[in-house]
Structure formats: structure tokens, C-alpha cells
Amino acid sequence: MEDGTFRSLSYCEGTVDDDYDVRQWDTREDCEVRQILDRIADKWSLLVIALLDCQSLRFTQLRREIDGVSQRMLSVTLRQLERDGLVTRTVHPVVPPRVDYALTPLGRTLHQTIKSLVTWTEEHQGEIARARADYDARREMMES
């Protein structure tokens, strides 16, 4: 097999868990699991969930903390996370209006998973950087 080439996703020979089926995540666009993964794995959702750990924040605080997010994109993200039951939105009856966002118990369980993903990324960022550099060098040699 050529260097850098891997077997197909369905190739699971030698895996520890013989009951594992890589096709358990349906790739069709209308699949519920895929839709949920699309939602929780986008960069804005991950950042919002991470920031709301153990604290509620106002919209303006979230926007200030998330570099590069537009007001519209943050509004859409918060609305979708609220719809999915991951975030609560509390409107306080004051002038000017004050709205706080916080993680629900379900959102807090997801935060634990995100922390694991971030920890893995931090532990392996050097390996990934080396793999990227190797790949770029191979591509450059092929193109010249």
C-alpha cells in the first residue's frame, strides 16, 4: 500500500471491539445523528459551550470573548443550541433588556466531552504539525 494511504473506513480487521460498525453514523444528510454532530461540532458551538462552563454569560460578553464571530452568527448559534436543549436563555425584565445564557445539564455533559477533545488536541498538536509539514513537503516535491 502506498505511503500515506489507508484502508477504507469499513476495513476494521484487528479492531479491539468486533461489534463496532464504522457505518453506525449514517452519512445521509437527513440522518438525526449526523445533524446533531454537525451542530455540536461547528467551531462557534464548541466555543460557546466551552465559555459557558460553570457560568452564565450575556450575549455581549460571549461576543467579546469569541474572536471573529459576527452578531448574526452568534445569535444563530445560540438559538440552535437552545433548540437542541444545550443552552438556556433567560430574559430579565429590566431596562435595557438583559439576556443571560447558560449550559443546561445536558450541555454540561457535552462540555466534558469537549474538554477531552481539547486535551487530546493539546497532547498531539506537535505530531499534527509535523504531519502537516511532511505532507506539505511531499506535495511541494510532487508539484515541482
Tab-separated table of N, CA and C in Angstrom:
chain	number	residue	atom	x	y	z
A	1	MET	N	0.849	-1.172	0.000
A	1	MET	CA	0.000	0.000	0.000
A	1	MET	C	0.892	1.232	0.000
A	2	GLU	N	0.540	2.247	-0.765
A	2	GLU	CA	1.333	3.470	-0.899
A	2	GLU	C	1.403	4.227	0.425
A	3	ASP	N	2.559	4.836	0.703
A	3	ASP	CA	2.755	5.603	1.920
A	3	ASP	C	1.696	6.699	2.025
A	4	GLY	N	1.061	6.816	3.192
A	4	GLY	CA	0.033	7.824	3.394
A	4	GLY	C	-1.350	7.398	2.949
A	5	THR	N	-1.483	6.166	2.453
A	5	THR	CA	-2.777	5.651	2.014
A	5	THR	C	-3.299	4.692	3.068
A	6	PHE	N	-4.588	4.771	3.325
A	6	PHE	CA	-5.184	3.948	4.358
A	6	PHE	C	-6.308	3.105	3.770
A	7	ARG	N	-6.624	2.024	4.453
A	7	ARG	CA	-7.723	1.168	4.020
A	7	ARG	C	-9.045	1.925	4.166
A	8	SER	N	-10.069	1.424	3.517
A	8	SER	CA	-11.377	2.073	3.562
A	8	SER	C	-11.914	2.089	4.990
A	9	LEU	N	-12.874	2.990	5.239
A	9	LEU	CA	-13.464	3.102	6.565
A	9	LEU	C	-14.098	1.804	7.040
A	10	SER	N	-14.596	1.012	6.131
A	10	SER	CA	-15.250	-0.232	6.531
A	10	SER	C	-14.251	-1.331	6.876
A	11	TYR	N	-12.954	-1.090	6.638
A	11	TYR	CA	-11.935	-2.079	6.942
A	11	TYR	C	-11.610	-2.001	8.428
A	12	CYS	N	-12.040	-2.978	9.188
A	12	CYS	CA	-11.890	-2.945	10.645
A	12	CYS	C	-11.157	-4.159	11.191
A	13	GLU	N	-10.402	-4.865	10.352
A	13	GLU	CA	-9.694	-6.067	10.790
A	13	GLU	C	-8.768	-5.729	11.955
A	14	GLY	N	-8.837	-6.555	12.987
A	14	GLY	CA	-7.926	-6.383	14.112
A	14	GLY	C	-8.373	-5.342	15.122
A	15	THR	N	-9.560	-4.800	14.977
A	15	THR	CA	-10.020	-3.839	15.973
A	15	THR	C	-10.355	-4.571	17.254
A	16	VAL	N	-10.258	-3.876	18.362
A	16	VAL	CA	-10.482	-4.484	19.668
A	16	VAL	C	-11.943	-4.894	19.830
A	17	ASP	N	-12.862	-4.031	19.393
A	17	ASP	CA	-14.285	-4.281	19.559
A	17	ASP	C	-14.870	-4.798	18.250
A	18	ASP	N	-15.092	-6.093	18.164
A	18	ASP	CA	-15.602	-6.688	16.932
A	18	ASP	C	-17.042	-6.282	16.641
A	19	ASP	N	-17.773	-5.764	17.650
A	19	ASP	CA	-19.150	-5.332	17.445
A	19	ASP	C	-19.227	-3.918	16.873
A	20	TYR	N	-18.111	-3.230	16.801
A	20	TYR	CA	-18.095	-1.854	16.312
A	20	TYR	C	-18.333	-1.823	14.811
A	21	ASP	N	-19.263	-1.017	14.385
A	21	ASP	CA	-19.555	-0.860	12.961
A	21	ASP	C	-19.336	0.602	12.604
A	22	VAL	N	-18.309	0.865	11.815
A	22	VAL	CA	-17.979	2.242	11.460
A	22	VAL	C	-19.129	2.912	10.715
A	23	ARG	N	-20.002	2.121	10.121
A	23	ARG	CA	-21.138	2.688	9.382
A	23	ARG	C	-22.301	3.048	10.299
A	24	GLN	N	-22.103	2.975	11.621
A	24	GLN	CA	-23.196	3.297	12.532
A	24	GLN	C	-23.622	4.765	12.411
A	25	TRP	N	-22.733	5.620	11.921
A	25	TRP	CA	-23.086	7.013	11.702
A	25	TRP	C	-23.493	7.146	10.254
A	26	ASP	N	-24.766	7.262	10.046
A	26	ASP	CA	-25.317	7.347	8.708
A	26	ASP	C	-24.812	8.622	8.041
A	27	THR	N	-24.373	8.502	6.811
A	27	THR	CA	-23.818	9.659	6.104
A	27	THR	C	-24.866	10.430	5.321
A	28	ARG	N	-26.116	9.957	5.343
A	28	ARG	CA	-27.163	10.693	4.641
A	28	ARG	C	-27.430	12.013	5.346
A	29	GLU	N	-27.730	13.028	4.576
A	29	GLU	CA	-27.937	14.369	5.111
A	29	GLU	C	-29.098	14.443	6.097
A	30	ASP	N	-30.124	13.612	5.931
A	30	ASP	CA	-31.294	13.675	6.803
A	30	ASP	C	-31.160	12.811	8.062
A	31	CYS	N	-29.997	12.260	8.305
A	31	CYS	CA	-29.769	11.419	9.480
A	31	CYS	C	-29.705	12.293	10.740
A	32	GLU	N	-30.470	11.934	11.750
A	32	GLU	CA	-30.535	12.698	13.001
A	32	GLU	C	-29.170	12.804	13.690
A	33	VAL	N	-28.432	11.696	13.759
A	33	VAL	CA	-27.115	11.709	14.410
A	33	VAL	C	-26.184	12.662	13.668
A	34	ARG	N	-26.198	12.596	12.367
A	34	ARG	CA	-25.346	13.491	11.575
A	34	ARG	C	-25.715	14.947	11.825
A	35	GLN	N	-27.003	15.244	11.898
A	35	GLN	CA	-27.441	16.619	12.140
A	35	GLN	C	-26.968	17.122	13.499
A	36	ILE	N	-27.061	16.275	14.509
A	36	ILE	CA	-26.609	16.671	15.850
A	36	ILE	C	-25.101	16.875	15.858
A	37	LEU	N	-24.368	15.954	15.236
A	37	LEU	CA	-22.911	16.106	15.176
A	37	LEU	C	-22.517	17.372	14.412
A	38	ASP	N	-23.218	17.662	13.325
A	38	ASP	CA	-22.946	18.897	12.584
A	38	ASP	C	-23.125	20.118	13.489
A	39	ARG	N	-24.145	20.097	14.306
A	39	ARG	CA	-24.437	21.230	15.191
A	39	ARG	C	-23.374	21.389	16.269
A	40	ILE	N	-23.117	20.327	17.002
A	40	ILE	CA	-22.241	20.465	18.166
A	40	ILE	C	-20.768	20.537	17.800
A	41	ALA	N	-20.426	20.145	16.577
A	41	ALA	CA	-19.013	20.131	16.190
A	41	ALA	C	-18.602	21.376	15.413
A	42	ASP	N	-19.521	22.303	15.172
A	42	ASP	CA	-19.077	23.502	14.462
A	42	ASP	C	-18.306	24.418	15.414
A	43	LYS	N	-17.427	25.230	14.861
A	43	LYS	CA	-16.494	25.982	15.705
A	43	LYS	C	-17.181	26.949	16.654
A	44	TRP	N	-18.280	27.566	16.233
A	44	TRP	CA	-18.927	28.539	17.122
A	44	TRP	C	-19.608	27.829	18.278
A	45	SER	N	-20.260	26.708	18.012
A	45	SER	CA	-20.925	25.956	19.083
A	45	SER	C	-19.913	25.470	20.109
A	46	LEU	N	-18.795	24.933	19.638
A	46	LEU	CA	-17.756	24.463	20.562
A	46	LEU	C	-17.270	25.586	21.470
A	47	LEU	N	-17.047	26.754	20.902
A	47	LEU	CA	-16.558	27.886	21.696
A	47	LEU	C	-17.608	28.366	22.692
A	48	VAL	N	-18.855	28.441	22.279
A	48	VAL	CA	-19.925	28.865	23.188
A	48	VAL	C	-20.042	27.892	24.354
A	49	ILE	N	-20.069	26.608	24.053
A	49	ILE	CA	-20.193	25.601	25.111
A	49	ILE	C	-19.006	25.674	26.069
A	50	ALA	N	-17.819	25.856	25.528
A	50	ALA	CA	-16.629	25.963	26.377
A	50	ALA	C	-16.697	27.188	27.286
A	51	LEU	N	-17.152	28.323	26.749
A	51	LEU	CA	-17.217	29.560	27.543
A	51	LEU	C	-18.298	29.522	28.620
A	52	LEU	N	-19.352	28.772	28.385
A	52	LEU	CA	-20.454	28.731	29.348
A	52	LEU	C	-20.240	27.714	30.470
A	53	ASP	N	-19.082	27.077	30.496
A	53	ASP	CA	-18.788	26.123	31.563
A	53	ASP	C	-18.804	26.842	32.915
A	54	CYS	N	-19.668	26.410	33.810
A	54	CYS	CA	-19.734	26.910	35.196
A	54	CYS	C	-20.104	28.385	35.317
A	55	GLN	N	-20.630	28.981	34.275
A	55	GLN	CA	-21.028	30.386	34.385
A	55	GLN	C	-22.060	30.731	33.323
A	56	SER	N	-22.891	31.701	33.642
A	56	SER	CA	-23.786	32.220	32.612
A	56	SER	C	-23.163	33.515	32.096
A	57	LEU	N	-23.396	33.797	30.835
A	57	LEU	CA	-22.831	34.996	30.218
A	57	LEU	C	-23.900	35.707	29.407
A	58	ARG	N	-23.743	37.001	29.294
A	58	ARG	CA	-24.619	37.788	28.448
A	58	ARG	C	-24.133	37.687	27.006
A	59	PHE	N	-25.031	38.014	26.093
A	59	PHE	CA	-24.704	37.963	24.672
A	59	PHE	C	-23.452	38.782	24.372
A	60	THR	N	-23.397	40.003	24.903
A	60	THR	CA	-22.245	40.877	24.617
A	60	THR	C	-20.947	40.305	25.170
A	61	GLN	N	-21.016	39.627	26.312
A	61	GLN	CA	-19.814	39.001	26.862
A	61	GLN	C	-19.334	37.866	25.964
A	62	LEU	N	-20.271	37.067	25.503
A	62	LEU	CA	-19.907	35.973	24.589
A	62	LEU	C	-19.280	36.530	23.313
A	63	ARG	N	-19.892	37.555	22.772
A	63	ARG	CA	-19.388	38.121	21.515
A	63	ARG	C	-17.981	38.683	21.695
A	64	ARG	N	-17.734	39.309	22.823
A	64	ARG	CA	-16.408	39.859	23.113
A	64	ARG	C	-15.359	38.752	23.248
A	65	GLU	N	-15.762	37.629	23.820
A	65	GLU	CA	-14.827	36.526	24.080
A	65	GLU	C	-14.524	35.683	22.843
A	66	ILE	N	-15.448	35.653	21.889
A	66	ILE	CA	-15.278	34.794	20.713
A	66	ILE	C	-14.787	35.636	19.548
A	67	ASP	N	-13.511	35.578	19.320
A	67	ASP	CA	-12.878	36.361	18.265
A	67	ASP	C	-13.389	35.939	16.894
A	68	GLY	N	-13.866	36.895	16.126
A	68	GLY	CA	-14.256	36.628	14.751
A	68	GLY	C	-15.716	36.284	14.525
A	69	VAL	N	-16.492	36.083	15.577
A	69	VAL	CA	-17.898	35.730	15.382
A	69	VAL	C	-18.713	37.003	15.142
A	70	SER	N	-19.596	36.950	14.166
A	70	SER	CA	-20.476	38.092	13.904
A	70	SER	C	-21.666	38.034	14.860
A	71	GLN	N	-22.333	39.143	15.008
A	71	GLN	CA	-23.511	39.192	15.872
A	71	GLN	C	-24.567	38.204	15.365
A	72	ARG	N	-24.770	38.199	14.052
A	72	ARG	CA	-25.757	37.297	13.467
A	72	ARG	C	-25.399	35.834	13.703
A	73	MET	N	-24.125	35.466	13.479
A	73	MET	CA	-23.714	34.076	13.638
A	73	MET	C	-23.831	33.629	15.088
A	74	LEU	N	-23.501	34.509	16.028
A	74	LEU	CA	-23.637	34.159	17.441
A	74	LEU	C	-25.111	33.983	17.792
A	75	SER	N	-25.972	34.838	17.274
A	75	SER	CA	-27.417	34.708	17.524
A	75	SER	C	-27.942	33.380	17.000
A	76	VAL	N	-27.559	33.037	15.776
A	76	VAL	CA	-27.999	31.771	15.170
A	76	VAL	C	-27.488	30.590	15.988
A	77	THR	N	-26.228	30.631	16.373
A	77	THR	CA	-25.630	29.534	17.145
A	77	THR	C	-26.342	29.351	18.477
A	78	LEU	N	-26.561	30.450	19.190
A	78	LEU	CA	-27.231	30.364	20.491
A	78	LEU	C	-28.658	29.842	20.346
A	79	ARG	N	-29.355	30.294	19.324
A	79	ARG	CA	-30.727	29.834	19.085
A	79	ARG	C	-30.754	28.328	18.820
A	80	GLN	N	-29.807	27.848	18.016
A	80	GLN	CA	-29.773	26.421	17.695
A	80	GLN	C	-29.375	25.584	18.911
A	81	LEU	N	-28.445	26.069	19.711
A	81	LEU	CA	-28.057	25.348	20.924
A	81	LEU	C	-29.209	25.317	21.922
A	82	GLU	N	-29.972	26.394	21.977
A	82	GLU	CA	-31.152	26.428	22.846
A	82	GLU	C	-32.198	25.421	22.344
A	83	ARG	N	-32.416	25.401	21.048
A	83	ARG	CA	-33.380	24.461	20.455
A	83	ARG	C	-32.998	23.017	20.740
A	84	ASP	N	-31.696	22.721	20.731
A	84	ASP	CA	-31.210	21.366	20.988
A	84	ASP	C	-31.166	21.020	22.479
A	85	GLY	N	-31.535	21.969	23.339
A	85	GLY	CA	-31.571	21.701	24.771
A	85	GLY	C	-30.223	21.776	25.454
A	86	LEU	N	-29.252	22.428	24.817
A	86	LEU	CA	-27.902	22.509	25.387
A	86	LEU	C	-27.656	23.806	26.139
A	87	VAL	N	-28.434	24.842	25.805
A	87	VAL	CA	-28.264	26.174	26.394
A	87	VAL	C	-29.630	26.708	26.807
A	88	THR	N	-29.662	27.401	27.934
A	88	THR	CA	-30.881	28.100	28.332
A	88	THR	C	-30.685	29.591	28.110
A	89	ARG	N	-31.778	30.248	27.805
A	89	ARG	CA	-31.790	31.699	27.581
A	89	ARG	C	-32.733	32.297	28.612
A	90	THR	N	-32.194	33.183	29.459
A	90	THR	CA	-33.005	33.815	30.497
A	90	THR	C	-33.084	35.308	30.235
A	91	VAL	N	-34.315	35.804	30.040
A	91	VAL	CA	-34.543	37.227	29.807
A	91	VAL	C	-34.951	37.853	31.131
A	92	HIS	N	-34.206	38.876	31.546
A	92	HIS	CA	-34.509	39.583	32.796
A	92	HIS	C	-35.336	40.825	32.465
A	93	PRO	N	-36.432	41.056	33.210
A	93	PRO	CA	-37.322	42.187	32.919
A	93	PRO	C	-36.766	43.515	33.450
A	94	VAL	N	-35.698	43.971	32.816
A	94	VAL	CA	-35.081	45.247	33.194
A	94	VAL	C	-34.881	46.085	31.941
A	95	VAL	N	-34.631	47.369	32.152
A	95	VAL	CA	-34.334	48.258	31.026
A	95	VAL	C	-32.917	48.763	31.211
A	96	PRO	N	-32.035	48.595	30.231
A	96	PRO	CA	-32.255	47.877	28.977
A	96	PRO	C	-32.381	46.376	29.233
A	97	PRO	N	-32.977	45.647	28.299
A	97	PRO	CA	-33.175	44.204	28.489
A	97	PRO	C	-31.848	43.487	28.722
A	98	ARG	N	-31.888	42.502	29.603
A	98	ARG	CA	-30.689	41.705	29.874
A	98	ARG	C	-31.029	40.248	29.620
A	99	VAL	N	-30.189	39.592	28.832
A	99	VAL	CA	-30.385	38.179	28.498
A	99	VAL	C	-29.119	37.426	28.870
A	100	ASP	N	-29.294	36.376	29.655
A	100	ASP	CA	-28.171	35.524	30.050
A	100	ASP	C	-28.308	34.154	29.398
A	101	TYR	N	-27.164	33.560	29.082
A	101	TYR	CA	-27.116	32.226	28.505
A	101	TYR	C	-26.308	31.330	29.446
A	102	ALA	N	-26.770	30.099	29.609
A	102	ALA	CA	-26.079	29.135	30.468
A	102	ALA	C	-26.253	27.736	29.882
A	103	LEU	N	-25.357	26.837	30.260
A	103	LEU	CA	-25.486	25.445	29.832
A	103	LEU	C	-26.589	24.758	30.632
A	104	THR	N	-27.322	23.906	29.977
A	104	THR	CA	-28.288	23.040	30.655
A	104	THR	C	-27.509	21.847	31.215
A	105	PRO	N	-28.151	21.022	32.031
A	105	PRO	CA	-27.463	19.791	32.465
A	105	PRO	C	-26.975	18.952	31.275
A	106	LEU	N	-27.769	18.883	30.216
A	106	LEU	CA	-27.344	18.162	29.016
A	106	LEU	C	-26.116	18.827	28.390
A	107	GLY	N	-26.112	20.144	28.329
A	107	GLY	CA	-24.969	20.889	27.792
A	107	GLY	C	-23.706	20.661	28.601
A	108	ARG	N	-23.861	20.525	29.928
A	108	ARG	CA	-22.685	20.276	30.776
A	108	ARG	C	-22.080	18.907	30.491
A	109	THR	N	-22.927	17.923	30.164
A	109	THR	CA	-22.365	16.604	29.829
A	109	THR	C	-21.564	16.685	28.536
A	110	LEU	N	-22.020	17.487	27.593
A	110	LEU	CA	-21.286	17.677	26.345
A	110	LEU	C	-19.969	18.409	26.598
A	111	HIS	N	-19.983	19.337	27.545
A	111	HIS	CA	-18.752	20.076	27.851
A	111	HIS	C	-17.630	19.137	28.276
A	112	GLN	N	-17.959	18.100	29.032
A	112	GLN	CA	-16.939	17.126	29.445
A	112	GLN	C	-16.300	16.456	28.231
A	113	THR	N	-17.100	16.147	27.235
A	113	THR	CA	-16.587	15.533	26.013
A	113	THR	C	-15.688	16.512	25.263
A	114	ILE	N	-16.098	17.749	25.193
A	114	ILE	CA	-15.300	18.775	24.520
A	114	ILE	C	-13.953	18.946	25.216
A	115	LYS	N	-13.960	18.922	26.553
A	115	LYS	CA	-12.694	19.032	27.292
A	115	LYS	C	-11.750	17.897	26.913
A	116	SER	N	-12.289	16.699	26.744
A	116	SER	CA	-11.453	15.556	26.337
A	116	SER	C	-10.867	15.783	24.953
A	117	LEU	N	-11.669	16.315	24.051
A	117	LEU	CA	-11.202	16.595	22.693
A	117	LEU	C	-10.093	17.656	22.703
A	118	VAL	N	-10.269	18.702	23.501
A	118	VAL	CA	-9.254	19.753	23.601
A	118	VAL	C	-7.967	19.187	24.203
A	119	THR	N	-8.100	18.365	25.224
A	119	THR	CA	-6.914	17.750	25.847
A	119	THR	C	-6.166	16.897	24.831
A	120	TRP	N	-6.898	16.093	24.053
A	120	TRP	CA	-6.266	15.271	23.012
A	120	TRP	C	-5.534	16.169	22.013
A	121	THR	N	-6.171	17.254	21.609
A	121	THR	CA	-5.564	18.165	20.638
A	121	THR	C	-4.278	18.774	21.182
A	122	GLU	N	-4.320	19.208	22.438
A	122	GLU	CA	-3.122	19.791	23.041
A	122	GLU	C	-1.992	18.769	23.124
A	123	GLU	N	-2.322	17.523	23.466
A	123	GLU	CA	-1.305	16.482	23.601
A	123	GLU	C	-0.688	16.090	22.256
A	124	HIS	N	-1.433	16.238	21.176
A	124	HIS	CA	-0.977	15.756	19.870
A	124	HIS	C	-0.710	16.868	18.853
A	125	GLN	N	-0.742	18.119	19.284
A	125	GLN	CA	-0.565	19.206	18.319
A	125	GLN	C	0.811	19.178	17.659
A	126	GLY	N	1.841	18.758	18.369
A	126	GLY	CA	3.171	18.649	17.775
A	126	GLY	C	3.218	17.602	16.672
A	127	GLU	N	2.599	16.448	16.919
A	127	GLU	CA	2.552	15.386	15.912
A	127	GLU	C	1.775	15.847	14.677
A	128	ILE	N	0.702	16.548	14.901
A	128	ILE	CA	-0.109	17.041	13.783
A	128	ILE	C	0.676	18.082	12.986
A	129	ALA	N	1.385	18.959	13.683
A	129	ALA	CA	2.198	19.965	12.992
A	129	ALA	C	3.266	19.297	12.131
A	130	ARG	N	3.911	18.248	12.667
A	130	ARG	CA	4.921	17.516	11.895
A	130	ARG	C	4.293	16.824	10.684
A	131	ALA	N	3.128	16.215	10.879
A	131	ALA	CA	2.446	15.539	9.769
A	131	ALA	C	2.072	16.542	8.677
A	132	ARG	N	1.630	17.715	9.075
A	132	ARG	CA	1.290	18.756	8.096
A	132	ARG	C	2.524	19.205	7.326
A	133	ALA	N	3.620	19.408	8.050
A	133	ALA	CA	4.858	19.837	7.400
A	133	ALA	C	5.349	18.763	6.429
A	134	ASP	N	5.288	17.486	6.836
A	134	ASP	CA	5.692	16.384	5.956
A	134	ASP	C	4.815	16.326	4.709
A	135	TYR	N	3.531	16.464	4.902
A	135	TYR	CA	2.589	16.439	3.782
A	135	TYR	C	2.881	17.586	2.817
A	136	ASP	N	3.045	18.791	3.360
A	136	ASP	CA	3.325	19.962	2.521
A	136	ASP	C	4.623	19.784	1.742
A	137	ALA	N	5.646	19.204	2.385
A	137	ALA	CA	6.924	18.972	1.705
A	137	ALA	C	6.749	17.962	0.572
A	138	ARG	N	5.990	16.879	0.820
A	138	ARG	CA	5.740	15.877	-0.233
A	138	ARG	C	4.979	16.510	-1.398
A	139	ARG	N	3.981	17.307	-1.107
A	139	ARG	CA	3.180	17.957	-2.168
A	139	ARG	C	4.051	18.917	-2.977
A	140	GLU	N	4.898	19.642	-2.280
A	140	GLU	CA	5.766	20.591	-2.955
A	140	GLU	C	6.736	19.869	-3.885
A	141	MET	N	7.272	18.725	-3.434
A	141	MET	CA	8.178	17.951	-4.277
A	141	MET	C	7.452	17.398	-5.505
A	142	MET	N	6.200	16.999	-5.330
A	142	MET	CA	5.423	16.446	-6.440
A	142	MET	C	5.073	17.528	-7.460
A	143	GLU	N	4.858	18.731	-6.998
A	143	GLU	CA	4.438	19.825	-7.887
A	143	GLU	C	5.591	20.486	-8.609
A	144	SER	N	6.808	20.276	-8.105
A	144	SER	CA	7.960	20.930	-8.776
A	144	SER	C	8.649	20.020	-9.754
